PDB file of C-alpha atoms in Angstrom:
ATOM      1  CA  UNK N 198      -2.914  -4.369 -22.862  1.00  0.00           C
ATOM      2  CA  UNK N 199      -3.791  -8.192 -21.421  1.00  0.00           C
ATOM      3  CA  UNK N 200      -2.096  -7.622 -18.364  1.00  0.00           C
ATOM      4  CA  UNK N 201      -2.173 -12.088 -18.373  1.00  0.00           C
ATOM      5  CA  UNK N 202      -3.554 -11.930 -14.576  1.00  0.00           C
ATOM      6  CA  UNK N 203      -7.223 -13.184 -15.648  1.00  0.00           C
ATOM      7  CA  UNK N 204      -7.918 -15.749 -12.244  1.00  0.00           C
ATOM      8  CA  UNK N 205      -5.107 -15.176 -10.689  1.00  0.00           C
ATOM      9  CA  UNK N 206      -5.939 -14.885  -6.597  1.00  0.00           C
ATOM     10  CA  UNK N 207      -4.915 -11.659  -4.707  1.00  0.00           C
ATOM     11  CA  UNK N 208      -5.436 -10.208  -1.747  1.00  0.00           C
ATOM     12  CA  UNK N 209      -5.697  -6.548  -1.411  1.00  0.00           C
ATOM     13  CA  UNK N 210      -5.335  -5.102   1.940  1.00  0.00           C
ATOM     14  CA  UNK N 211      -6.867  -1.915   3.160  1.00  0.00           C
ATOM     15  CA  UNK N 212      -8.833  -1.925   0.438  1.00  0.00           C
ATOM     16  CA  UNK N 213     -12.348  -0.775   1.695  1.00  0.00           C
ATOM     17  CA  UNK N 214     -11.331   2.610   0.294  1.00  0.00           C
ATOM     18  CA  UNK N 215      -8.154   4.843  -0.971  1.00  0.00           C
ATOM     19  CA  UNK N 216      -5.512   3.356  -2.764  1.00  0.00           C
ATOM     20  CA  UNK N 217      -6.022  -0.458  -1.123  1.00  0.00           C
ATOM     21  CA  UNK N 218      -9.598  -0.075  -3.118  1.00  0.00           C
ATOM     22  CA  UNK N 219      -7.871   1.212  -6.506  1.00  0.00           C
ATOM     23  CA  UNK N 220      -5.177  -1.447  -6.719  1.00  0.00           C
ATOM     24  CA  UNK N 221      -8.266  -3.411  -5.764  1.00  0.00           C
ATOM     25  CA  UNK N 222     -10.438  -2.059  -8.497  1.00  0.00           C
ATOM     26  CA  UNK N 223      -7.729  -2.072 -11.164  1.00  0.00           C
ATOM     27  CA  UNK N 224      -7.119  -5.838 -10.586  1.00  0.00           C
ATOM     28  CA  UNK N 225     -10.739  -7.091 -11.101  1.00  0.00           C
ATOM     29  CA  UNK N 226     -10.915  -5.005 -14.176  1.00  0.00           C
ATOM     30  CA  UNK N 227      -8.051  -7.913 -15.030  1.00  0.00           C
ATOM     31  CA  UNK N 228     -10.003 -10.596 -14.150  1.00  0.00           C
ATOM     32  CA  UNK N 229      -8.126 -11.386 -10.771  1.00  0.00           C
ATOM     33  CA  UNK N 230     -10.203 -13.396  -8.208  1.00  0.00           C
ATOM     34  CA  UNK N 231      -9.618 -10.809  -5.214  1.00  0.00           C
ATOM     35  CA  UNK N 232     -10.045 -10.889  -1.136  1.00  0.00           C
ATOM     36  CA  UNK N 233     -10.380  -7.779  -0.131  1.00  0.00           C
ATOM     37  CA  UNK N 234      -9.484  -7.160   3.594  1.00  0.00           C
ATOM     38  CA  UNK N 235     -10.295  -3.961   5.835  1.00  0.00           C
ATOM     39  CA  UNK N 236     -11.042  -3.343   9.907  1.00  0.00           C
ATOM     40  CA  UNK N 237     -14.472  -2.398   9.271  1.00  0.00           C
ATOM     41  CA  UNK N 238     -16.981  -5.017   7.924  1.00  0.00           C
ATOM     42  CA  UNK N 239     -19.454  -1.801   6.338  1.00  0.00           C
ATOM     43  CA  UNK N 240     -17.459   0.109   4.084  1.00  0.00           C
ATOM     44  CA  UNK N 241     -15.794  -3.495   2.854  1.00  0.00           C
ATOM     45  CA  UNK N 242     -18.895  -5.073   1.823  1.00  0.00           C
ATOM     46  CA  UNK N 243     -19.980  -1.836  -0.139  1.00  0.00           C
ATOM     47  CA  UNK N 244     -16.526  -1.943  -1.812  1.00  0.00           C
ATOM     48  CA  UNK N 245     -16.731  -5.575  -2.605  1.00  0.00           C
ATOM     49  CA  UNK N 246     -20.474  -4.849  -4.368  1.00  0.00           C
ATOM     50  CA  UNK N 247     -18.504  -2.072  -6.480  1.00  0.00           C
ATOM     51  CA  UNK N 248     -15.838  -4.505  -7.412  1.00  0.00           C
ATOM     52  CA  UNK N 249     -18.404  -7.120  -8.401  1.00  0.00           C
ATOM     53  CA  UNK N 250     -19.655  -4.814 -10.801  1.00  0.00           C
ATOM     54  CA  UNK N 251     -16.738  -3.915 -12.820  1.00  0.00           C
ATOM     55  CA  UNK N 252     -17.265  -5.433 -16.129  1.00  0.00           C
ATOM     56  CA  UNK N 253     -14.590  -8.474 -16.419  1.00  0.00           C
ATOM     57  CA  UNK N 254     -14.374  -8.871 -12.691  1.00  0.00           C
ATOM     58  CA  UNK N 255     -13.530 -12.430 -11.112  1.00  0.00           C
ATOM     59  CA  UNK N 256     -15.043 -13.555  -7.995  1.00  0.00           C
ATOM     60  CA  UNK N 257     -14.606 -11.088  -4.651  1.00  0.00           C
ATOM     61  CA  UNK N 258     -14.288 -12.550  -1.080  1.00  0.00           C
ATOM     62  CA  UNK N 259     -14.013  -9.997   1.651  1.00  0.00           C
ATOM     63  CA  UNK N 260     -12.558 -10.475   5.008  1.00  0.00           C
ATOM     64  CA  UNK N 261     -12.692  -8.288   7.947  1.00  0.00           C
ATOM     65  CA  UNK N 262     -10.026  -8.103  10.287  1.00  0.00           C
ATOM     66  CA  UNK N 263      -6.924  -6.240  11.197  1.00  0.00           C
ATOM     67  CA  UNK N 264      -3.719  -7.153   9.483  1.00  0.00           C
ATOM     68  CA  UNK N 265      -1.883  -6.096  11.645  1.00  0.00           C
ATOM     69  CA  UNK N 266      -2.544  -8.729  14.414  1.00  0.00           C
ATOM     70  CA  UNK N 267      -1.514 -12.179  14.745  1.00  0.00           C
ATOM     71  CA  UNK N 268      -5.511 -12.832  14.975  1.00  0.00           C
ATOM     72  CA  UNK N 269      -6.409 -10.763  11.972  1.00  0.00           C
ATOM     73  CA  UNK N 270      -3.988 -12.357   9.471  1.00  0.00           C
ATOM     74  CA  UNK N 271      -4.942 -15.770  11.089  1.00  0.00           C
ATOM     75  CA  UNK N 272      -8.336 -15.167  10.334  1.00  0.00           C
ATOM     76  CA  UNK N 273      -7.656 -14.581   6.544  1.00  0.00           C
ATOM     77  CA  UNK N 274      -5.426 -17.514   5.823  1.00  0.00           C
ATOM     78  CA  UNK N 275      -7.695 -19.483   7.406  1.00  0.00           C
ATOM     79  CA  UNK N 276     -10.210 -18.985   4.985  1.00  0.00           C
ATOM     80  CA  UNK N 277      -7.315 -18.317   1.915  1.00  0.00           C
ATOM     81  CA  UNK N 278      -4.546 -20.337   2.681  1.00  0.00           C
ATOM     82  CA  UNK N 279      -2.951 -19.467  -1.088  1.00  0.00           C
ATOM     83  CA  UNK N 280      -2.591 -16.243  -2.988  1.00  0.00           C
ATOM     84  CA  UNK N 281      -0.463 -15.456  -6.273  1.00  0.00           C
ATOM     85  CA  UNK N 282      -0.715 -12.061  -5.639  1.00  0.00           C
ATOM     86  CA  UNK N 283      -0.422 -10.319  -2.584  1.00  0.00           C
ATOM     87  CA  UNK N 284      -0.647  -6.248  -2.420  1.00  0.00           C
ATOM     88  CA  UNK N 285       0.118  -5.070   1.559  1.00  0.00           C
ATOM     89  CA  UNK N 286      -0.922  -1.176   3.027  1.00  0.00           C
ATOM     90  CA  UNK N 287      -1.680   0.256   5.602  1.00  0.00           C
ATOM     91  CA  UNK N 288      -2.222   3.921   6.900  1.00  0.00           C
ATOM     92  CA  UNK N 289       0.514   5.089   8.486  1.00  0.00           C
ATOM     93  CA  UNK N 290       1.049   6.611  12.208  1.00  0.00           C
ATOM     94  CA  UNK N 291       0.370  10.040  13.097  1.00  0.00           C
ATOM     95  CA  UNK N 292       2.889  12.972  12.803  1.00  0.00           C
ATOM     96  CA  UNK N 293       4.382  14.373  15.948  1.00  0.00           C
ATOM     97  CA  UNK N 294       7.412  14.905  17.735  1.00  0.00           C
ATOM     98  CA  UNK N 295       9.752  12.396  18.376  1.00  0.00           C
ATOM     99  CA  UNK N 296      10.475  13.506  21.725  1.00  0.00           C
ATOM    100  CA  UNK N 297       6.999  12.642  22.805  1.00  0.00           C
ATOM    101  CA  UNK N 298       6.810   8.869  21.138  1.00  0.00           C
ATOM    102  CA  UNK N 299       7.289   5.937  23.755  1.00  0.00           C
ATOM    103  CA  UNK N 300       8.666   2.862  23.198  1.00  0.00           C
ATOM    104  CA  UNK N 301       4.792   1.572  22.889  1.00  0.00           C
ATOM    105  CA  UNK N 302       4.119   4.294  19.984  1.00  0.00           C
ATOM    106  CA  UNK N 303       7.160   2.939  18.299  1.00  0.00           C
ATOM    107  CA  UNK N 304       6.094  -0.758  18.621  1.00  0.00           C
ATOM    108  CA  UNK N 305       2.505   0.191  17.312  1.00  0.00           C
ATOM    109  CA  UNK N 306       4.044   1.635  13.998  1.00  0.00           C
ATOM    110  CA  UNK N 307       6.490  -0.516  13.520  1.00  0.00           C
ATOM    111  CA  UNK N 308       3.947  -3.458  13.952  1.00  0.00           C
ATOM    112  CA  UNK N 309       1.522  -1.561  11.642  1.00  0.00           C
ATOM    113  CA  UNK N 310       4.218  -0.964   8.526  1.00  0.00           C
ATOM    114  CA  UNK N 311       7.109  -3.101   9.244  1.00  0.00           C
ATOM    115  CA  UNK N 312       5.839  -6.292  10.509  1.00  0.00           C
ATOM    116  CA  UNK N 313       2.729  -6.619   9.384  1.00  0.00           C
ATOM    117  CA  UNK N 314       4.078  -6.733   5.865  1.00  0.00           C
ATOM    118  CA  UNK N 315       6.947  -8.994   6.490  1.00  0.00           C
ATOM    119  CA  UNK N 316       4.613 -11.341   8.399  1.00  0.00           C
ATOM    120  CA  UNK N 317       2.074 -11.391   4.833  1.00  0.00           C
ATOM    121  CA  UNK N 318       5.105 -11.914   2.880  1.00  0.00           C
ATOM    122  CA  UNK N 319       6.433 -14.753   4.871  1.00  0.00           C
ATOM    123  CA  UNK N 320       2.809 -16.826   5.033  1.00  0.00           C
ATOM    124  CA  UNK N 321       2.661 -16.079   1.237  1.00  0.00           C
ATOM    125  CA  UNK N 322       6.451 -16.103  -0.539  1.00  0.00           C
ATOM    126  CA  UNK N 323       7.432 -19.860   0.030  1.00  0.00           C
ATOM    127  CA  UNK N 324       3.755 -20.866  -1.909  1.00  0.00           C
ATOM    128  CA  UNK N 325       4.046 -18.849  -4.780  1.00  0.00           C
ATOM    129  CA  UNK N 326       7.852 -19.634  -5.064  1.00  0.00           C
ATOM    130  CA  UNK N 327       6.612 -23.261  -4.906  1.00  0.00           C
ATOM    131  CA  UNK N 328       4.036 -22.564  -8.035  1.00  0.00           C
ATOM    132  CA  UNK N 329       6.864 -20.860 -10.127  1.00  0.00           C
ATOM    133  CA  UNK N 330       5.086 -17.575 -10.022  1.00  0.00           C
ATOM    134  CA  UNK N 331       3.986 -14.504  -7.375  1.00  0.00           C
ATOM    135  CA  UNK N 332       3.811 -10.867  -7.034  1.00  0.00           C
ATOM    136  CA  UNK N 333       4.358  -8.588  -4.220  1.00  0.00           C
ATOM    137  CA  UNK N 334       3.539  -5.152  -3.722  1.00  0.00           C
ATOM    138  CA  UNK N 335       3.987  -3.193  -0.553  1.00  0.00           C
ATOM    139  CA  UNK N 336       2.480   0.560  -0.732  1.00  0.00           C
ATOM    140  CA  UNK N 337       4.600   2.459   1.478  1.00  0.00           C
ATOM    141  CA  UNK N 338       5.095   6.125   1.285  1.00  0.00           C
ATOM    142  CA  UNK N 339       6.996   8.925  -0.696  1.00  0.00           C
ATOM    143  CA  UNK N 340       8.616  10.473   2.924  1.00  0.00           C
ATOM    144  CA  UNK N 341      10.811   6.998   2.404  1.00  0.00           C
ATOM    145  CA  UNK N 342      12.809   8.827  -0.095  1.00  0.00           C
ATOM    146  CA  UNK N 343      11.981  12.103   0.957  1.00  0.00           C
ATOM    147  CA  UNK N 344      11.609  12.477   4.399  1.00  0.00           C
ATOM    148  CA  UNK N 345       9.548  14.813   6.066  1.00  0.00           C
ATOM    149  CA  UNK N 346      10.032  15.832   9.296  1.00  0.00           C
ATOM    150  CA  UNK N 347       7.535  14.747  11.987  1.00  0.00           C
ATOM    151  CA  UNK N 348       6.613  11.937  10.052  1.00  0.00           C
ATOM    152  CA  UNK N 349       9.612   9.746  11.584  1.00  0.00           C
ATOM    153  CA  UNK N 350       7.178   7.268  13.015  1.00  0.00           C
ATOM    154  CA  UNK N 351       6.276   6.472   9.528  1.00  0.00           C
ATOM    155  CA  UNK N 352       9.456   6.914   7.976  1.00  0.00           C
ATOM    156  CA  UNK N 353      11.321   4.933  10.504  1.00  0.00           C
ATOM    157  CA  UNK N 354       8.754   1.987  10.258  1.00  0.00           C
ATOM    158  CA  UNK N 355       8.525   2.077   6.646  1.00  0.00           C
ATOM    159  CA  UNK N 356      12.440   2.087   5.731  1.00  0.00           C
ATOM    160  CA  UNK N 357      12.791  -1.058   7.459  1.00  0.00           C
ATOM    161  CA  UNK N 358      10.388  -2.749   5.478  1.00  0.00           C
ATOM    162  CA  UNK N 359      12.156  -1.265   2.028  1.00  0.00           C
ATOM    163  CA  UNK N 360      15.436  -2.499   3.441  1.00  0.00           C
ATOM    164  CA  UNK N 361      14.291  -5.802   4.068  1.00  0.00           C
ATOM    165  CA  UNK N 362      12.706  -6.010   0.810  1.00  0.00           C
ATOM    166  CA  UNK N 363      15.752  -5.347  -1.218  1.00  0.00           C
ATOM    167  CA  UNK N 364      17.162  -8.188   0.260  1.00  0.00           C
ATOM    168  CA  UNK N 365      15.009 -10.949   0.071  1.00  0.00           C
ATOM    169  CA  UNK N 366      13.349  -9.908  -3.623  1.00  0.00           C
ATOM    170  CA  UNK N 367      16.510 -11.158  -4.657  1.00  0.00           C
ATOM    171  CA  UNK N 368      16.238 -14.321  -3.314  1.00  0.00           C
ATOM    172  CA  UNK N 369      12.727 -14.807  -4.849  1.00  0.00           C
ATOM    173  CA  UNK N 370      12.993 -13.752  -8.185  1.00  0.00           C
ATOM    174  CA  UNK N 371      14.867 -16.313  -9.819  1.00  0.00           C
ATOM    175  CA  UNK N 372      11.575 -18.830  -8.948  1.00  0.00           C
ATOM    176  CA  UNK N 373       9.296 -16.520 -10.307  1.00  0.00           C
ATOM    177  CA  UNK N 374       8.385 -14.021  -7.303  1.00  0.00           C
ATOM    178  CA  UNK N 375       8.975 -10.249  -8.133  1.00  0.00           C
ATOM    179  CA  UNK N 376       8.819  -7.608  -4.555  1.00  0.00           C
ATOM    180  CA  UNK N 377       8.067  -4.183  -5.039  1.00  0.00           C
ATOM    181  CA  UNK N 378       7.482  -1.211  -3.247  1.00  0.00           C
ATOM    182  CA  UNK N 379       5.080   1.589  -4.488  1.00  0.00           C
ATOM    183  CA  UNK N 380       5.416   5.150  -3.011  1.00  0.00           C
ATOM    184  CA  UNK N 381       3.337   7.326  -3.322  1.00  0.00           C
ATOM    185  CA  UNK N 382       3.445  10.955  -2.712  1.00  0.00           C
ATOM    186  CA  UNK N 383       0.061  13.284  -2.082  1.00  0.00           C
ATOM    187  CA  UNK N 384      -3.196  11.555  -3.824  1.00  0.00           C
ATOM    188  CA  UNK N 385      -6.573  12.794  -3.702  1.00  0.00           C
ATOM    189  CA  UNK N 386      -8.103  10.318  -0.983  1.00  0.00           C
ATOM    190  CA  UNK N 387     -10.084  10.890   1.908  1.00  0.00           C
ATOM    191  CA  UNK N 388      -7.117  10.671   3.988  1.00  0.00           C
ATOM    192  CA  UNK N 389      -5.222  13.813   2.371  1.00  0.00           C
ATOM    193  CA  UNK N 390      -9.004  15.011   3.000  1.00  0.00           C
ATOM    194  CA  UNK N 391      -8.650  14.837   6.761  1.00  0.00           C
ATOM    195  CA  UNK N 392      -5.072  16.138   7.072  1.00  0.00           C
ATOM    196  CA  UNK N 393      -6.162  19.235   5.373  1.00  0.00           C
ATOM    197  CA  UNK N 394      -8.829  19.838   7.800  1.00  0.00           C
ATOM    198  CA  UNK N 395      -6.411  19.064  11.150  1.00  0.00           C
ATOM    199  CA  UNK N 396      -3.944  20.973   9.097  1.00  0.00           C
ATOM    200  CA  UNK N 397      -6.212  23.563   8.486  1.00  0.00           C
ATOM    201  CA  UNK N 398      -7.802  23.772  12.481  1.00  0.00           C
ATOM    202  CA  UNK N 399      -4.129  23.567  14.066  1.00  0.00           C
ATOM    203  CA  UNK N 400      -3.283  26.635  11.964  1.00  0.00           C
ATOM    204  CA  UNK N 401      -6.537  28.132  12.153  1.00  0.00           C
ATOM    205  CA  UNK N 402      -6.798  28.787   8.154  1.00  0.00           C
ATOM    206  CA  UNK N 403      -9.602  27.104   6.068  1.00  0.00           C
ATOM    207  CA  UNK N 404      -9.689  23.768   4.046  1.00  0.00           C
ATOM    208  CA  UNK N 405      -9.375  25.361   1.019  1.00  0.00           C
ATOM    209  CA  UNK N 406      -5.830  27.803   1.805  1.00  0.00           C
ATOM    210  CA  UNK N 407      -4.490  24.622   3.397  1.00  0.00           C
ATOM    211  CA  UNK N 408      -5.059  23.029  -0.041  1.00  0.00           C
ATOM    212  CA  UNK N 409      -4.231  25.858  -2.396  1.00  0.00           C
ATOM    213  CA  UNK N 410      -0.668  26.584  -0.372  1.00  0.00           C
ATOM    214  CA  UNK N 411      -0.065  22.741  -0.728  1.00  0.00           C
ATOM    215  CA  UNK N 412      -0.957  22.868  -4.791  1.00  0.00           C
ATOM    216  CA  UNK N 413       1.561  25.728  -5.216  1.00  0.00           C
ATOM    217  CA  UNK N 414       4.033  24.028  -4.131  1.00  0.00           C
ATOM    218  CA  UNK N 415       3.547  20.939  -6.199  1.00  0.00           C
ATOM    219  CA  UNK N 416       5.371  20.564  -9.498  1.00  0.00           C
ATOM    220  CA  UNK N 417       2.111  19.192 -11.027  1.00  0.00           C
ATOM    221  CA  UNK N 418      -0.238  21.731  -9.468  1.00  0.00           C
ATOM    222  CA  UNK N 419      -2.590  18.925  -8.469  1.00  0.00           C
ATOM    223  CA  UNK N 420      -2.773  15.435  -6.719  1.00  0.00           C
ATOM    224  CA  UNK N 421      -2.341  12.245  -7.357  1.00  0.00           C
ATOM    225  CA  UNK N 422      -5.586  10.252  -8.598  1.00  0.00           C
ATOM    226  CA  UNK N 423      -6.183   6.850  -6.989  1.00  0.00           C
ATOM    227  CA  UNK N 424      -6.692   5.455  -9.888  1.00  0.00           C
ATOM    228  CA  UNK N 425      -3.325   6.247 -11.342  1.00  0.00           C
ATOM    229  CA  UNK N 426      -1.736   4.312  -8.581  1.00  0.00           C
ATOM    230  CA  UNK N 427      -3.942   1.584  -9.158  1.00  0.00           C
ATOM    231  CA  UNK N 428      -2.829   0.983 -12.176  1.00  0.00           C
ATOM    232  CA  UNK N 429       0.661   0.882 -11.522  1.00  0.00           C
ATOM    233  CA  UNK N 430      -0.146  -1.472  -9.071  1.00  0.00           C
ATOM    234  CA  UNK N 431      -2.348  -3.894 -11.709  1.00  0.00           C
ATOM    235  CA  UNK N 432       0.999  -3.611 -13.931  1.00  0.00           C
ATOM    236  CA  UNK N 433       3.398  -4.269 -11.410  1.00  0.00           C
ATOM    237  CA  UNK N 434       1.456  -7.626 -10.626  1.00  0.00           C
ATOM    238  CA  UNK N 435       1.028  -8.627 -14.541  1.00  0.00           C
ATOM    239  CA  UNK N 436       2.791 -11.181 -16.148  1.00  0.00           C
ATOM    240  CA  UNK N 437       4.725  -8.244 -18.173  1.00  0.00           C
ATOM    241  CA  UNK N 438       6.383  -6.845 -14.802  1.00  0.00           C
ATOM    242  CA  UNK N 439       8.472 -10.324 -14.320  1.00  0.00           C
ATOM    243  CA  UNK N 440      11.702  -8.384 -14.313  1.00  0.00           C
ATOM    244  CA  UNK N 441      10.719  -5.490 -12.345  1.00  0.00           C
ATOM    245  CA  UNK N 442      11.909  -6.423  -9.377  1.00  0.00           C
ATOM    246  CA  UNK N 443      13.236  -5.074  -5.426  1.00  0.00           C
ATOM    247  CA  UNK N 444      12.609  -1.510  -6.833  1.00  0.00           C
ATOM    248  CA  UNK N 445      11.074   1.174  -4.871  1.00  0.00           C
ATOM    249  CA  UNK N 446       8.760   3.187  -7.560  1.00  0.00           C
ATOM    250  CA  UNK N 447       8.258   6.907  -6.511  1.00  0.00           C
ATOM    251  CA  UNK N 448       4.394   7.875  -7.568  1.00  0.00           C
ATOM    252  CA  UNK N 449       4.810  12.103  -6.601  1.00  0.00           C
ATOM    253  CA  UNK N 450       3.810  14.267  -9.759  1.00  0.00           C
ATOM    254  CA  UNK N 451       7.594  15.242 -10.017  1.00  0.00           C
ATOM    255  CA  UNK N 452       8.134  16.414  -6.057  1.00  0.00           C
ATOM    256  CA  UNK N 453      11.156  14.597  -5.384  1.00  0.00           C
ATOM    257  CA  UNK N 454      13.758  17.131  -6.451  1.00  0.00           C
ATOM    258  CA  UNK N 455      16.526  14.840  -7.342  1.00  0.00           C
ATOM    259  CA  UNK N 456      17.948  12.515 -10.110  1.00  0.00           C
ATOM    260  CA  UNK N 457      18.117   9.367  -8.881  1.00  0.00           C
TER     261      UNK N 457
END
């Protein structure tokens, strides 16, 4: 399927690797002229080489910095003052207990998945409303509709942005500018990788039971691929996915044990 995205601009954040770099990858197989964003200037160069050699790919423009700060998203509209696509993530806080989070923990998280987000959306909506056309995709996280607990810096964070979503995507829509939410549950990235291993040492089990007891559990009896979400993604910015809009799409295998 033409997804009709071919040189349309996006900008992918966290996309040096994990899902950032599949929604990444599945968008210059389309075509789209991408800026790829990431902290670390390294691992986003050698990203933006693989993207350059997908076959079909538009031009790729990297940017280091940290979306998260004023600074950082300063620095990349200051070199890409206009996107039509705009696909927001970032890794969320550690687990812990609540009763040991400050009010400084809570700003950092809230900063990182809340704000951040709302502050890409607001320095991108008005443009693409103004061109008649725009998609936005936030990657948030399954524990939004099925919380886990310990992860309340994340879910707290994260359910403000979905609430605040599902208002103004209905604002935007009627000009042409869909807002999403993807949420994905466990995928196969290096960051499941390293929660398995501090899993695995705080338990003192290996790697591989932390991962098998995991799998049993899983109505799929394996994890997400990147890719998978990727493409989602690449569809959810196409010119098909017009009247997919304000949803909240759970990407889990099946885990969520409810209806609706």
């Amino acid at each position: 399927m033409d997804l009709g995205i071919k040189g349309k601009k996006a900008l992918v954040c966290g996309a040096s690797a994990g899902l950032g770099y599949a929604c990444a990858e599945a968008l210059a197989a389309e075509g789209v002229h991408l800026v790829i964003v990431a902290r670390t200037e390294g691992p986003l160069l050698q990203a933006a080489d693989r993207l350059r050699g997908i076959a079909g790919s538009g031009l790729v423009d990297t940017v280091a910095a940290d979306v998260t700060t004023p600074e950082g998203r300063a620095r990349i509209f200051a070199a890409h003052p206009d996107f039509d696509i705009v696909v927001t993530n970032a890794g969320g806080p550690p687990p812990g207990d609540f009763r040991r989070w400050d009010q400084a923990t809570w700003h950092q998280a809230i900063d990182a998945n809340m704000l951040a987000p709302i502050e890409l959306i607001k320095a991108t909506v008005d443009g693409m409303m103004a061109r008649g056309w725009g998609r936005i995709v936030n990657i948030t996280s399954s524990a939004v509709k099925s919380p886990v607990d310990g992860l309340g810096l994340s879910i707290g964070a994260r359910s403000g942005l979905t609430g605040f979503v599902a208002g103004l995507a209905r604002s935007t829509v009627g000009r042409g500018v869909t807002i999403n939410n993807l949420l994905p549950g466990t995928f196969d990235t290096a960051r499941l990788a390293g929660n398995f291993a501090a899993q695995a040492q705080r338990e003192g089990r290996s790697v591989n039971e932390v991962k098998a007891a995991r799998l049993a559990k899983h109505p799929a009896h394996r994890f997400g691929a990147p890719g998978e979400l990727g493409h989602t993604c690449a569809y959810l910015c196409s010119a098909h996915a017009g009247y997919i809009n304000g949803q909240n799409l759970l990407l889990d295998g099946g885990s969520f044990p409810g209806v609706f």
